[in-house]
Short mmCIF file of C-alpha atoms in Angstrom, two decimals:
data_model
loop_
_atom_site.label_atom_id
_atom_site.label_comp_id
_atom_site.label_asym_id
_atom_site.label_seq_id
_atom_site.Cartn_x
_atom_site.Cartn_y
_atom_site.Cartn_z
CA MET C 1398 -16.79 -34.77 10.87
CA PHE C 1399 -19.69 -32.85 12.79
CA ALA C 1400 -21.18 -31.65 9.49
CA SER C 1401 -21.06 -35.22 8.02
CA ALA C 1402 -23.18 -36.84 11.22
CA GLN C 1403 -25.26 -33.93 10.99
CA ALA C 1404 -25.67 -34.54 7.25
CA ASN C 1405 -26.53 -38.10 7.43
CA LYS C 1406 -29.29 -37.06 10.40
CA VAL C 1407 -31.22 -34.85 8.36
CA LEU C 1408 -31.13 -37.28 5.32
CA THR C 1409 -32.15 -40.43 7.08
CA PRO C 1410 -35.94 -39.89 6.52
CA PHE C 1411 -35.43 -39.55 2.80
CA LYS C 1412 -33.18 -42.82 1.85
CA HIS C 1413 -35.85 -45.03 1.23
CA LEU C 1414 -36.31 -42.72 -1.93
CA GLY C 1415 -33.19 -44.15 -3.74
CA ASN C 1416 -29.96 -43.08 -4.70
CA LEU C 1417 -31.18 -40.89 -7.74
CA ASN C 1418 -33.77 -38.92 -5.57
CA MET C 1419 -30.79 -38.69 -2.74
CA ARG C 1420 -28.61 -36.90 -4.95
CA ALA C 1421 -31.45 -34.44 -6.00
CA ILE C 1422 -32.01 -33.66 -2.24
CA ILE C 1423 -28.44 -33.26 -1.50
CA ALA C 1424 -28.22 -30.86 -4.53
CA LEU C 1425 -31.24 -29.06 -3.29
CA LEU C 1426 -29.96 -28.89 0.50
CA LEU C 1427 -26.78 -27.54 -0.63
CA LEU C 1428 -28.06 -24.95 -2.76
CA LEU C 1429 -30.39 -23.26 -0.22
CA PRO C 1430 -27.93 -21.45 1.87
CA PHE C 1431 -26.60 -19.91 -1.56
CA ALA C 1432 -30.12 -18.81 -2.43
CA ALA C 1433 -30.72 -17.25 0.55
CA SER C 1434 -27.54 -15.28 0.80
CA ALA C 1435 -28.01 -13.90 -2.59
CA SER C 1436 -31.11 -11.80 -1.71
CA GLY C 1437 -30.52 -11.33 2.28
CA LEU C 1438 -27.89 -11.01 4.49
CA ASP C 1439 -24.28 -12.12 3.44
CA THR C 1440 -21.96 -13.11 6.61
CA GLY C 1441 -18.85 -12.61 4.28
CA ASP C 1442 -19.69 -9.07 3.33
CA THR C 1443 -20.90 -8.47 6.84
CA ALA C 1444 -17.59 -9.74 8.42
CA TRP C 1445 -15.40 -7.85 6.05
CA ILE C 1446 -17.27 -4.46 6.56
CA LEU C 1447 -17.31 -4.77 10.26
CA THR C 1448 -13.26 -5.19 10.03
CA ALA C 1449 -12.93 -2.18 7.50
CA SER C 1450 -15.12 -0.15 9.87
CA ALA C 1451 -12.57 -0.74 12.63
CA LEU C 1452 -9.80 -0.14 10.12
CA VAL C 1453 -11.39 3.46 8.94
CA LEU C 1454 -11.75 4.38 12.74
CA PHE C 1455 -8.16 3.27 13.54
CA MET C 1456 -7.05 6.02 10.59
CA THR C 1457 -8.24 8.99 12.58
CA LEU C 1458 -7.96 7.56 16.38
CA PRO C 1459 -5.11 7.11 16.72
CA GLY C 1460 -3.69 7.23 12.65
CA LEU C 1461 -4.27 10.77 11.85
CA SER C 1462 -3.96 11.96 15.42
CA PHE C 1463 -0.37 10.64 15.67
CA PHE C 1464 0.36 11.78 12.14
CA TYR C 1465 -0.33 15.22 12.97
CA ALA C 1466 0.65 15.53 16.35
CA GLY C 1467 4.12 14.93 15.73
CA LEU C 1468 4.25 17.36 13.22
CA VAL C 1469 3.57 20.20 15.36
CA ARG C 1470 5.60 21.89 18.23
CA SER C 1471 5.68 20.12 21.43
CA LYS C 1472 3.60 22.76 23.25
CA ASN C 1473 0.91 22.14 20.81
CA VAL C 1474 0.91 18.02 20.83
CA LEU C 1475 -2.17 17.68 23.17
CA SER C 1476 -4.21 20.06 21.46
CA VAL C 1477 -4.03 18.43 18.43
CA LEU C 1478 -4.66 15.06 20.05
CA MET C 1479 -7.69 16.54 21.54
CA GLN C 1480 -9.10 18.12 18.43
CA CYS C 1481 -9.00 15.16 16.38
CA PHE C 1482 -10.80 12.93 19.45
CA ALA C 1483 -13.34 15.65 20.12
CA ILE C 1484 -14.25 16.12 16.44
CA GLY C 1485 -14.73 12.13 16.47
CA CYS C 1486 -17.18 12.11 19.03
CA LEU C 1487 -19.20 15.15 17.85
CA ALA C 1488 -19.40 14.13 14.32
CA SER C 1489 -20.67 10.69 15.99
CA ILE C 1490 -23.61 12.20 17.75
CA VAL C 1491 -24.48 14.37 14.45
CA TRP C 1492 -24.22 11.16 12.39
CA LEU C 1493 -26.63 9.63 14.49
CA ALA C 1494 -28.95 12.38 14.84
CA PHE C 1495 -29.64 13.44 11.48
CA GLY C 1496 -26.27 13.16 9.44
CA TYR C 1497 -26.71 9.83 8.00
CA SER C 1498 -30.38 10.72 7.17
CA LEU C 1499 -29.41 13.99 5.33
CA ALA C 1500 -26.65 11.97 3.33
CA PHE C 1501 -28.29 8.98 2.55
CA GLY C 1502 -31.98 9.77 2.70
CA GLU C 1503 -34.06 10.15 -0.20
CA GLY C 1504 -34.60 13.59 -0.16
CA ASN C 1505 -33.82 15.27 -3.51
CA ALA C 1506 -30.88 15.83 -5.93
CA PHE C 1507 -29.06 18.13 -3.41
CA ILE C 1508 -29.82 16.72 0.13
CA GLY C 1509 -31.45 13.68 1.77
CA ASP C 1510 -34.53 13.55 4.06
CA LEU C 1511 -34.85 13.28 7.97
CA SER C 1512 -36.82 10.25 7.14
CA LYS C 1513 -33.88 7.80 9.24
CA SER C 1514 -32.79 10.60 12.17
CA PHE C 1515 -31.81 8.60 15.05
CA LEU C 1516 -32.03 5.58 12.76
CA ASN C 1517 -35.78 5.74 12.79
CA GLY C 1518 -37.06 2.64 11.28
CA VAL C 1519 -33.84 0.71 11.35
CA GLY C 1520 -33.34 -2.44 13.32
CA LYS C 1521 -30.64 -5.10 13.64
CA ASP C 1522 -32.22 -6.99 10.72
CA THR C 1523 -32.73 -4.00 8.38
CA LEU C 1524 -30.67 -4.71 5.42
CA SER C 1525 -28.79 -2.16 3.22
CA GLY C 1526 -27.74 -4.43 0.22
CA SER C 1527 -26.22 -7.62 1.34
CA ILE C 1528 -24.97 -5.97 4.99
CA PRO C 1529 -26.99 -4.74 8.08
CA GLU C 1530 -27.95 -1.36 7.79
CA PRO C 1531 -26.52 -0.41 11.43
CA LEU C 1532 -23.34 -1.63 9.89
CA PHE C 1533 -23.67 0.52 6.96
CA PHE C 1534 -24.14 3.62 9.08
CA VAL C 1535 -21.16 2.91 11.24
CA PHE C 1536 -18.98 2.41 8.09
CA GLN C 1537 -20.20 5.64 6.74
CA MET C 1538 -19.86 7.32 9.94
CA THR C 1539 -16.19 6.62 10.13
CA PHE C 1540 -15.67 8.60 6.82
CA ALA C 1541 -17.82 11.56 8.43
CA ILE C 1542 -15.55 11.42 11.55
CA ILE C 1543 -12.00 11.59 9.45
CA THR C 1544 -13.28 14.15 6.99
CA PRO C 1545 -13.28 17.28 9.31
CA ALA C 1546 -10.49 15.77 11.42
CA LEU C 1547 -8.34 16.31 8.18
CA MET C 1548 -8.77 19.81 8.22
CA VAL C 1549 -7.25 20.26 11.78
CA GLY C 1550 -3.92 20.59 9.72
CA GLY C 1551 -4.94 23.65 8.09
CA PHE C 1552 -5.43 25.76 11.19
CA ALA C 1553 -2.92 23.84 13.72
CA GLU C 1554 -1.35 25.43 16.68
CA ARG C 1555 -3.44 28.72 16.25
CA MET C 1556 -7.25 28.21 16.42
CA LYS C 1557 -9.34 28.32 19.70
CA PHE C 1558 -10.62 25.18 20.73
CA SER C 1559 -14.40 26.56 20.82
CA SER C 1560 -13.98 27.92 17.17
CA VAL C 1561 -12.40 24.41 16.32
CA LEU C 1562 -15.49 22.70 17.38
CA LEU C 1563 -18.02 24.94 16.35
CA PHE C 1564 -16.32 25.19 12.61
CA SER C 1565 -16.03 21.41 12.44
CA ILE C 1566 -19.42 20.45 13.02
CA SER C 1567 -20.97 23.22 11.24
CA TRP C 1568 -18.79 22.41 8.07
CA LEU C 1569 -19.80 18.67 8.53
CA ILE C 1570 -23.49 19.63 8.50
CA LEU C 1571 -23.26 22.11 5.60
CA VAL C 1572 -20.43 20.80 3.63
CA TYR C 1573 -19.73 17.20 4.12
CA LEU C 1574 -23.54 15.76 4.25
CA PRO C 1575 -24.67 17.72 0.87
CA VAL C 1576 -21.48 16.45 -1.30
CA CYS C 1577 -21.76 12.92 0.38
CA HIS C 1578 -25.52 12.90 -0.83
CA TRP C 1579 -24.55 14.26 -4.20
CA VAL C 1580 -22.14 11.59 -4.92
CA TRP C 1581 -23.07 8.79 -2.65
CA GLY C 1582 -26.52 9.12 -1.62
CA GLY C 1583 -28.32 9.20 -5.23
CA GLY C 1584 -27.92 12.97 -5.71
CA TRP C 1585 -27.08 15.00 -8.59
CA LEU C 1586 -23.55 13.95 -9.29
CA ALA C 1587 -24.22 10.31 -8.98
CA GLU C 1588 -27.11 10.82 -11.54
CA MET C 1589 -24.43 12.22 -14.00
CA GLY C 1590 -22.09 9.24 -13.35
CA LEU C 1591 -19.16 10.89 -11.57
CA LEU C 1592 -16.81 8.16 -10.38
CA ASP C 1593 -15.86 8.65 -6.84
CA PHE C 1594 -15.43 4.99 -5.70
CA ALA C 1595 -14.16 6.14 -1.82
CA GLY C 1596 -13.92 9.92 -1.40
CA GLY C 1597 -11.60 12.01 -3.82
CA THR C 1598 -14.37 14.46 -3.93
CA VAL C 1599 -16.35 13.76 -0.75
CA VAL C 1600 -13.43 13.50 1.52
CA HIS C 1601 -10.32 14.89 -0.07
CA ILE C 1602 -11.12 17.77 -2.24
CA THR C 1603 -13.82 19.35 0.73
CA ALA C 1604 -11.02 18.71 3.64
CA GLY C 1605 -8.15 20.30 1.47
CA VAL C 1606 -10.18 23.13 0.34
CA GLY C 1607 -11.60 23.65 3.84
CA ALA C 1608 -8.38 23.52 5.27
CA LEU C 1609 -6.61 26.27 2.73
CA VAL C 1610 -9.73 28.65 3.41
CA ALA C 1611 -9.23 28.19 6.99
CA ALA C 1612 -5.55 28.83 6.99
CA LEU C 1613 -5.99 31.96 4.68
CA VAL C 1614 -8.64 33.16 6.95
CA ILE C 1615 -6.70 32.61 10.39
CA LYS C 1616 -3.41 33.84 8.68
CA ASN C 1617 -0.01 32.37 9.44
CA ARG C 1618 1.36 31.21 12.59
CA ARG C 1619 4.01 33.59 14.36
CA GLY C 1620 7.15 33.13 13.32
CA TYR C 1621 6.16 31.01 10.27
CA GLY C 1622 9.05 29.86 7.97
CA SER C 1623 11.62 29.84 10.92
CA ALA C 1624 13.64 27.07 12.02
CA SER C 1625 11.11 26.58 15.38
CA MET C 1626 8.15 25.70 13.17
CA ILE C 1627 10.01 21.90 12.43
CA PRO C 1628 8.04 18.76 13.76
CA HIS C 1629 8.94 17.91 17.38
CA ASN C 1630 8.50 14.16 17.23
CA LEU C 1631 8.87 12.51 13.45
CA THR C 1632 8.66 9.28 15.25
CA MET C 1633 5.31 9.78 16.32
CA THR C 1634 4.39 10.71 12.77
CA VAL C 1635 5.86 7.92 10.98
CA ALA C 1636 4.10 5.77 13.39
CA GLY C 1637 0.87 7.31 12.59
CA ALA C 1638 1.64 7.26 8.80
CA GLY C 1639 1.86 3.47 9.35
CA MET C 1640 -1.62 3.29 10.84
CA LEU C 1641 -2.98 5.42 7.88
CA TRP C 1642 -1.74 3.04 5.47
CA VAL C 1643 -3.15 0.04 7.04
CA GLY C 1644 -6.35 1.41 7.95
CA TRP C 1645 -6.69 2.89 4.35
CA TYR C 1646 -7.37 -0.87 3.12
CA GLY C 1647 -10.48 -0.63 4.96
CA PHE C 1648 -11.12 2.96 3.58
CA ASN C 1649 -10.75 1.87 -0.07
CA GLY C 1650 -11.35 -1.88 0.28
CA GLY C 1651 -14.36 -1.45 2.43
CA SER C 1652 -15.98 0.97 -0.30
CA ALA C 1653 -16.64 -2.04 -2.38
CA LEU C 1654 -19.18 -3.12 0.57
CA THR C 1655 -18.71 -6.79 -0.11
CA ALA C 1656 -15.99 -9.59 0.14
CA SER C 1657 -15.33 -9.81 -3.58
CA GLY C 1658 -12.87 -9.45 -5.99
CA ASP C 1659 -13.51 -5.55 -6.03
CA ALA C 1660 -12.50 -5.43 -2.53
CA ALA C 1661 -9.34 -7.28 -3.27
CA MET C 1662 -8.33 -4.98 -6.22
CA ALA C 1663 -9.06 -1.93 -4.60
CA ILE C 1664 -6.51 -2.92 -1.82
CA LEU C 1665 -3.98 -3.79 -4.43
CA VAL C 1666 -4.22 -0.57 -6.22
CA THR C 1667 -4.18 1.33 -3.32
CA HIS C 1668 -1.00 -0.23 -1.90
CA ILE C 1669 0.79 0.07 -5.13
CA SER C 1670 -0.16 3.83 -5.35
CA ALA C 1671 0.85 4.56 -1.79
CA ALA C 1672 4.45 2.61 -2.14
CA ALA C 1673 5.06 4.78 -5.69
CA GLY C 1674 4.06 8.06 -4.18
CA ALA C 1675 6.42 7.67 -1.12
CA LEU C 1676 9.27 6.86 -3.48
CA THR C 1677 8.73 9.51 -5.69
CA TRP C 1678 8.63 11.94 -3.23
CA ALA C 1679 11.62 10.67 -1.68
CA GLY C 1680 13.39 10.58 -4.82
CA LEU C 1681 12.47 14.35 -5.68
CA GLU C 1682 13.94 15.37 -2.53
CA TRP C 1683 16.96 13.13 -3.11
CA ALA C 1684 17.32 15.15 -6.39
CA LYS C 1685 16.82 18.70 -5.26
CA TYR C 1686 18.11 18.58 -1.70
CA GLY C 1687 20.80 15.80 -1.71
CA LYS C 1688 18.91 13.90 0.97
CA PRO C 1689 15.81 11.97 1.04
CA SER C 1690 13.72 12.84 4.30
CA VAL C 1691 11.49 10.63 6.29
CA LEU C 1692 8.94 13.43 6.38
CA GLY C 1693 9.10 13.50 2.60
CA ILE C 1694 8.43 9.68 2.24
CA VAL C 1695 5.64 9.24 4.50
CA THR C 1696 4.23 12.52 2.95
CA GLY C 1697 4.46 10.99 -0.26
CA MET C 1698 2.72 7.80 1.01
CA VAL C 1699 -0.43 9.69 1.88
CA ALA C 1700 -0.51 11.57 -1.46
CA GLY C 1701 -0.31 8.23 -3.07
CA LEU C 1702 -3.38 6.97 -0.95
CA GLY C 1703 -5.44 10.04 -1.32
CA THR C 1704 -5.00 10.28 -4.97
CA ILE C 1705 -5.85 6.60 -5.92
CA THR C 1706 -8.71 6.94 -3.35
CA PRO C 1707 -11.22 8.12 -6.04
CA ALA C 1708 -10.13 5.57 -8.45
CA SER C 1709 -9.36 2.74 -6.59
CA GLY C 1710 -12.56 0.52 -7.72
CA PHE C 1711 -12.15 1.50 -11.47
CA VAL C 1712 -8.54 1.10 -12.14
CA GLY C 1713 -5.97 -1.74 -12.55
CA PRO C 1714 -2.54 -2.43 -10.87
CA ALA C 1715 -0.48 -0.79 -13.73
CA ALA C 1716 -2.53 2.58 -13.84
CA SER C 1717 -2.30 2.79 -10.01
CA LEU C 1718 1.44 2.96 -10.24
CA VAL C 1719 0.91 5.97 -12.83
CA ILE C 1720 -1.40 7.30 -10.38
CA GLY C 1721 1.08 7.11 -7.57
CA ILE C 1722 3.93 8.30 -9.29
CA SER C 1723 1.75 11.44 -10.44
CA ALA C 1724 0.67 11.93 -6.80
CA GLY C 1725 4.51 11.99 -5.58
CA VAL C 1726 5.13 14.59 -8.23
CA VAL C 1727 2.19 16.86 -8.42
CA CYS C 1728 1.69 17.04 -4.65
CA PHE C 1729 5.45 17.61 -4.10
CA TYR C 1730 5.51 20.68 -6.36
CA ALA C 1731 1.79 21.98 -4.65
CA THR C 1732 3.31 21.66 -1.41
CA ASN C 1733 6.40 23.59 -2.36
CA LEU C 1734 4.29 26.34 -4.32
CA ILE C 1735 1.73 26.92 -1.58
CA LYS C 1736 4.16 26.97 1.35
CA GLN C 1737 7.53 28.36 0.26
CA LYS C 1738 5.96 30.61 -2.84
CA TRP C 1739 2.78 31.50 -1.86
CA GLN C 1740 3.85 31.47 2.01
CA ILE C 1741 0.17 30.26 2.75
CA ASP C 1742 0.40 28.34 6.21
CA ASP C 1743 -1.43 25.34 5.81
CA SER C 1744 0.29 24.32 8.68
CA LEU C 1745 0.07 20.49 7.96
CA ASP C 1746 -0.26 20.17 4.17
CA VAL C 1747 -3.65 19.16 3.93
CA PHE C 1748 -4.69 21.17 0.64
CA PRO C 1749 -1.25 20.17 -1.28
CA VAL C 1750 -1.77 16.68 -0.44
CA HIS C 1751 -5.40 15.97 0.35
CA GLY C 1752 -6.82 18.57 -1.71
CA VAL C 1753 -4.65 18.18 -4.83
CA GLY C 1754 -4.59 14.57 -4.75
CA GLY C 1755 -8.23 14.41 -4.58
CA ILE C 1756 -8.75 16.68 -7.45
CA LEU C 1757 -5.87 14.66 -9.35
CA GLY C 1758 -7.35 11.08 -8.71
CA THR C 1759 -10.77 11.94 -9.42
CA PHE C 1760 -9.54 13.38 -12.75
CA LEU C 1761 -7.27 10.57 -13.70
CA ALA C 1762 -10.21 7.91 -12.78
CA GLY C 1763 -11.76 9.54 -15.76
CA ILE C 1764 -9.24 8.05 -17.99
CA PHE C 1765 -7.72 5.03 -16.48
CA CYS C 1766 -11.21 3.44 -15.80
CA SER C 1767 -11.68 2.88 -19.61
CA THR C 1768 -11.34 -0.57 -20.77
CA GLU C 1769 -9.26 0.17 -23.84
CA LEU C 1770 -5.91 1.10 -22.56
CA GLY C 1771 -4.16 -2.18 -22.70
CA ILE C 1772 -2.32 -3.13 -19.34
CA PHE C 1773 -3.44 -0.03 -18.05
CA SER C 1774 -7.07 -0.56 -18.66
CA GLY C 1775 -9.87 -0.36 -16.09
CA TYR C 1776 -13.43 -1.42 -15.45
CA GLY C 1777 -15.22 0.69 -17.12
CA PHE C 1778 -17.10 4.20 -17.29
CA GLY C 1779 -19.70 5.63 -14.92
CA GLY C 1780 -23.32 6.43 -15.80
CA ASP C 1781 -23.98 6.33 -19.63
CA ASN C 1782 -20.80 8.01 -20.69
CA THR C 1783 -18.94 5.80 -23.43
CA SER C 1784 -15.53 7.88 -23.78
CA ILE C 1785 -12.81 9.18 -21.84
CA GLY C 1786 -13.88 12.63 -23.04
CA GLN C 1787 -17.34 12.25 -21.67
CA GLN C 1788 -16.28 11.13 -18.81
CA LEU C 1789 -13.64 13.30 -17.78
CA GLY C 1790 -16.41 16.11 -18.53
CA VAL C 1791 -18.46 14.61 -15.72
CA GLN C 1792 -15.36 14.22 -13.57
CA THR C 1793 -14.41 18.00 -13.90
CA ILE C 1794 -17.71 19.06 -13.23
CA GLY C 1795 -17.59 17.16 -10.03
CA ILE C 1796 -14.11 18.44 -9.25
CA LEU C 1797 -15.30 22.36 -9.79
CA ALA C 1798 -18.77 21.91 -8.10
CA THR C 1799 -17.10 20.32 -5.01
CA LEU C 1800 -14.36 22.68 -4.78
CA ALA C 1801 -16.52 25.95 -5.46
CA TYR C 1802 -19.09 24.99 -2.88
CA THR C 1803 -16.75 23.94 0.02
CA ALA C 1804 -14.92 27.31 -0.48
CA VAL C 1805 -17.88 29.42 -0.33
CA VAL C 1806 -19.04 27.56 2.51
CA SER C 1807 -16.23 27.22 4.48
CA PHE C 1808 -15.33 30.94 3.90
CA ILE C 1809 -18.89 32.21 5.30
CA LEU C 1810 -18.84 29.74 8.17
CA LEU C 1811 -15.51 30.65 9.39
CA LYS C 1812 -16.67 34.33 9.58
CA LEU C 1813 -19.82 33.37 11.38
CA VAL C 1814 -17.68 31.08 13.86
CA ALA C 1815 -15.39 33.99 14.45
CA VAL C 1816 -18.87 36.17 15.69
CA VAL C 1817 -19.89 33.42 17.76
CA THR C 1818 -16.86 32.51 19.35
CA LYS C 1819 -15.58 36.50 19.43
CA GLY C 1820 -12.33 35.63 17.25
CA ILE C 1821 -11.24 32.27 16.06
CA ARG C 1822 -7.73 32.45 16.90
CA VAL C 1823 -6.13 32.44 20.33
CA ASP C 1824 -4.25 35.45 21.26
CA ASN C 1825 -0.24 36.11 20.77
CA GLU C 1826 0.45 35.13 24.52
CA GLN C 1827 -1.63 32.07 24.33
CA GLU C 1828 0.06 31.10 21.19
CA VAL C 1829 3.60 31.65 22.55
CA GLN C 1830 2.87 29.40 25.50
CA GLY C 1831 1.18 26.87 23.77
CA LEU C 1832 -2.44 25.53 23.13
CA ASP C 1833 -1.66 22.47 25.58
CA ILE C 1834 -1.38 24.72 28.68
CA THR C 1835 -3.44 27.55 27.61
CA SER C 1836 -6.59 25.44 25.91
CA HIS C 1837 -6.52 22.31 28.29
CA GLU C 1838 -4.14 22.99 31.52
CA GLU C 1839 -1.96 20.09 30.35
CA ARG C 1840 1.37 19.22 28.89
CA GLY C 1841 2.22 16.34 26.40
CA TYR C 1842 5.72 15.80 28.05
CA ASN C 1843 6.22 16.14 31.66
CA ILE C 1844 10.14 15.65 31.71
CA GLN C 1845 11.70 16.06 35.21
CA ASN C 1846 15.37 16.63 35.47
#
């Protein structure tokens, strides 16, 4: 009613022009908003990315924090929550100071420049595509927060808090920012046509490899493999897993950067892969051990989510089902191989779930992006590549380059951090007592009889 009255008020001066001209004027007026949005701010896109940014931050604080905290022993629950929270704060400041500029500034094929440090030249009306650039900054910042936070699972319960902070921030600067620029900032992998919609290389391979290197350098926890290492609160872990699943809608769907069919399809395939990964992992446990575990089904869900991430903007629902099942199988056996056979204490399975999942998903994106696979068809290749073979070549280069670069730089950083902080591991007495008390003088649970 209000809109109708307003329209009549606007059109009153033109009524003497006749019905035909009136129709033309109405048509022109109706087209004006669409013409404006085509080359400027789109409020629908903006509203969706505002929501997606909140969802991705929710993945770390509190989703990942709860997921990890429930998996450690009760004497270390606060230490994990503190590490995730502090990394979120530090990463935000680095992203403002120069991180965003180095990742998305023009620069060169390897790294961006410092032209947008402290968002120099960026105001509330500055656009990045169809959304405000400050919003694009915030959305990408949430990725910069969760990636180093994921690595906490590789060295949980035994690294000094000062070492955690120094390693995480130096790793963010020297690993995450360059790889982000390579893939999403117009760098050399983007030029090659690498398909990584939401972070198979940028987030999951880097975090997984960084966590594995940290686990190897810092070595296993005291008593590793004993019954005392079981998670102290799986209820908290399942709650965190549910938050991750919900938040991943923003992680993958938001990476479309538009409120569109691309975002909707990304969310759809994300959900299907998560469900398939969870059921596959639980089924494998059921077959092998006689019972499916709660820890298994939520870990399979995370594997399905991590594996679909790089492919989520390029594949259809049927392909996402295959990707989710593949994630459940491959990540299940990778976890058993690393923890049981190789006896590597990647405490919370960061590499076998995120690292292996990121590798698998980045590779499978090169297959299922093809438009000629029938029900399993996707939405086309990257760059100028015209065949699955050519695209798989690019995907393999992206995987190997990210893996090698991350491994070498992570190792060097850990050694340097050990020198600066006079050892990166707490002493034996502190480890036995627990990091909650020895690092923060607090307890996660104060239960009085």
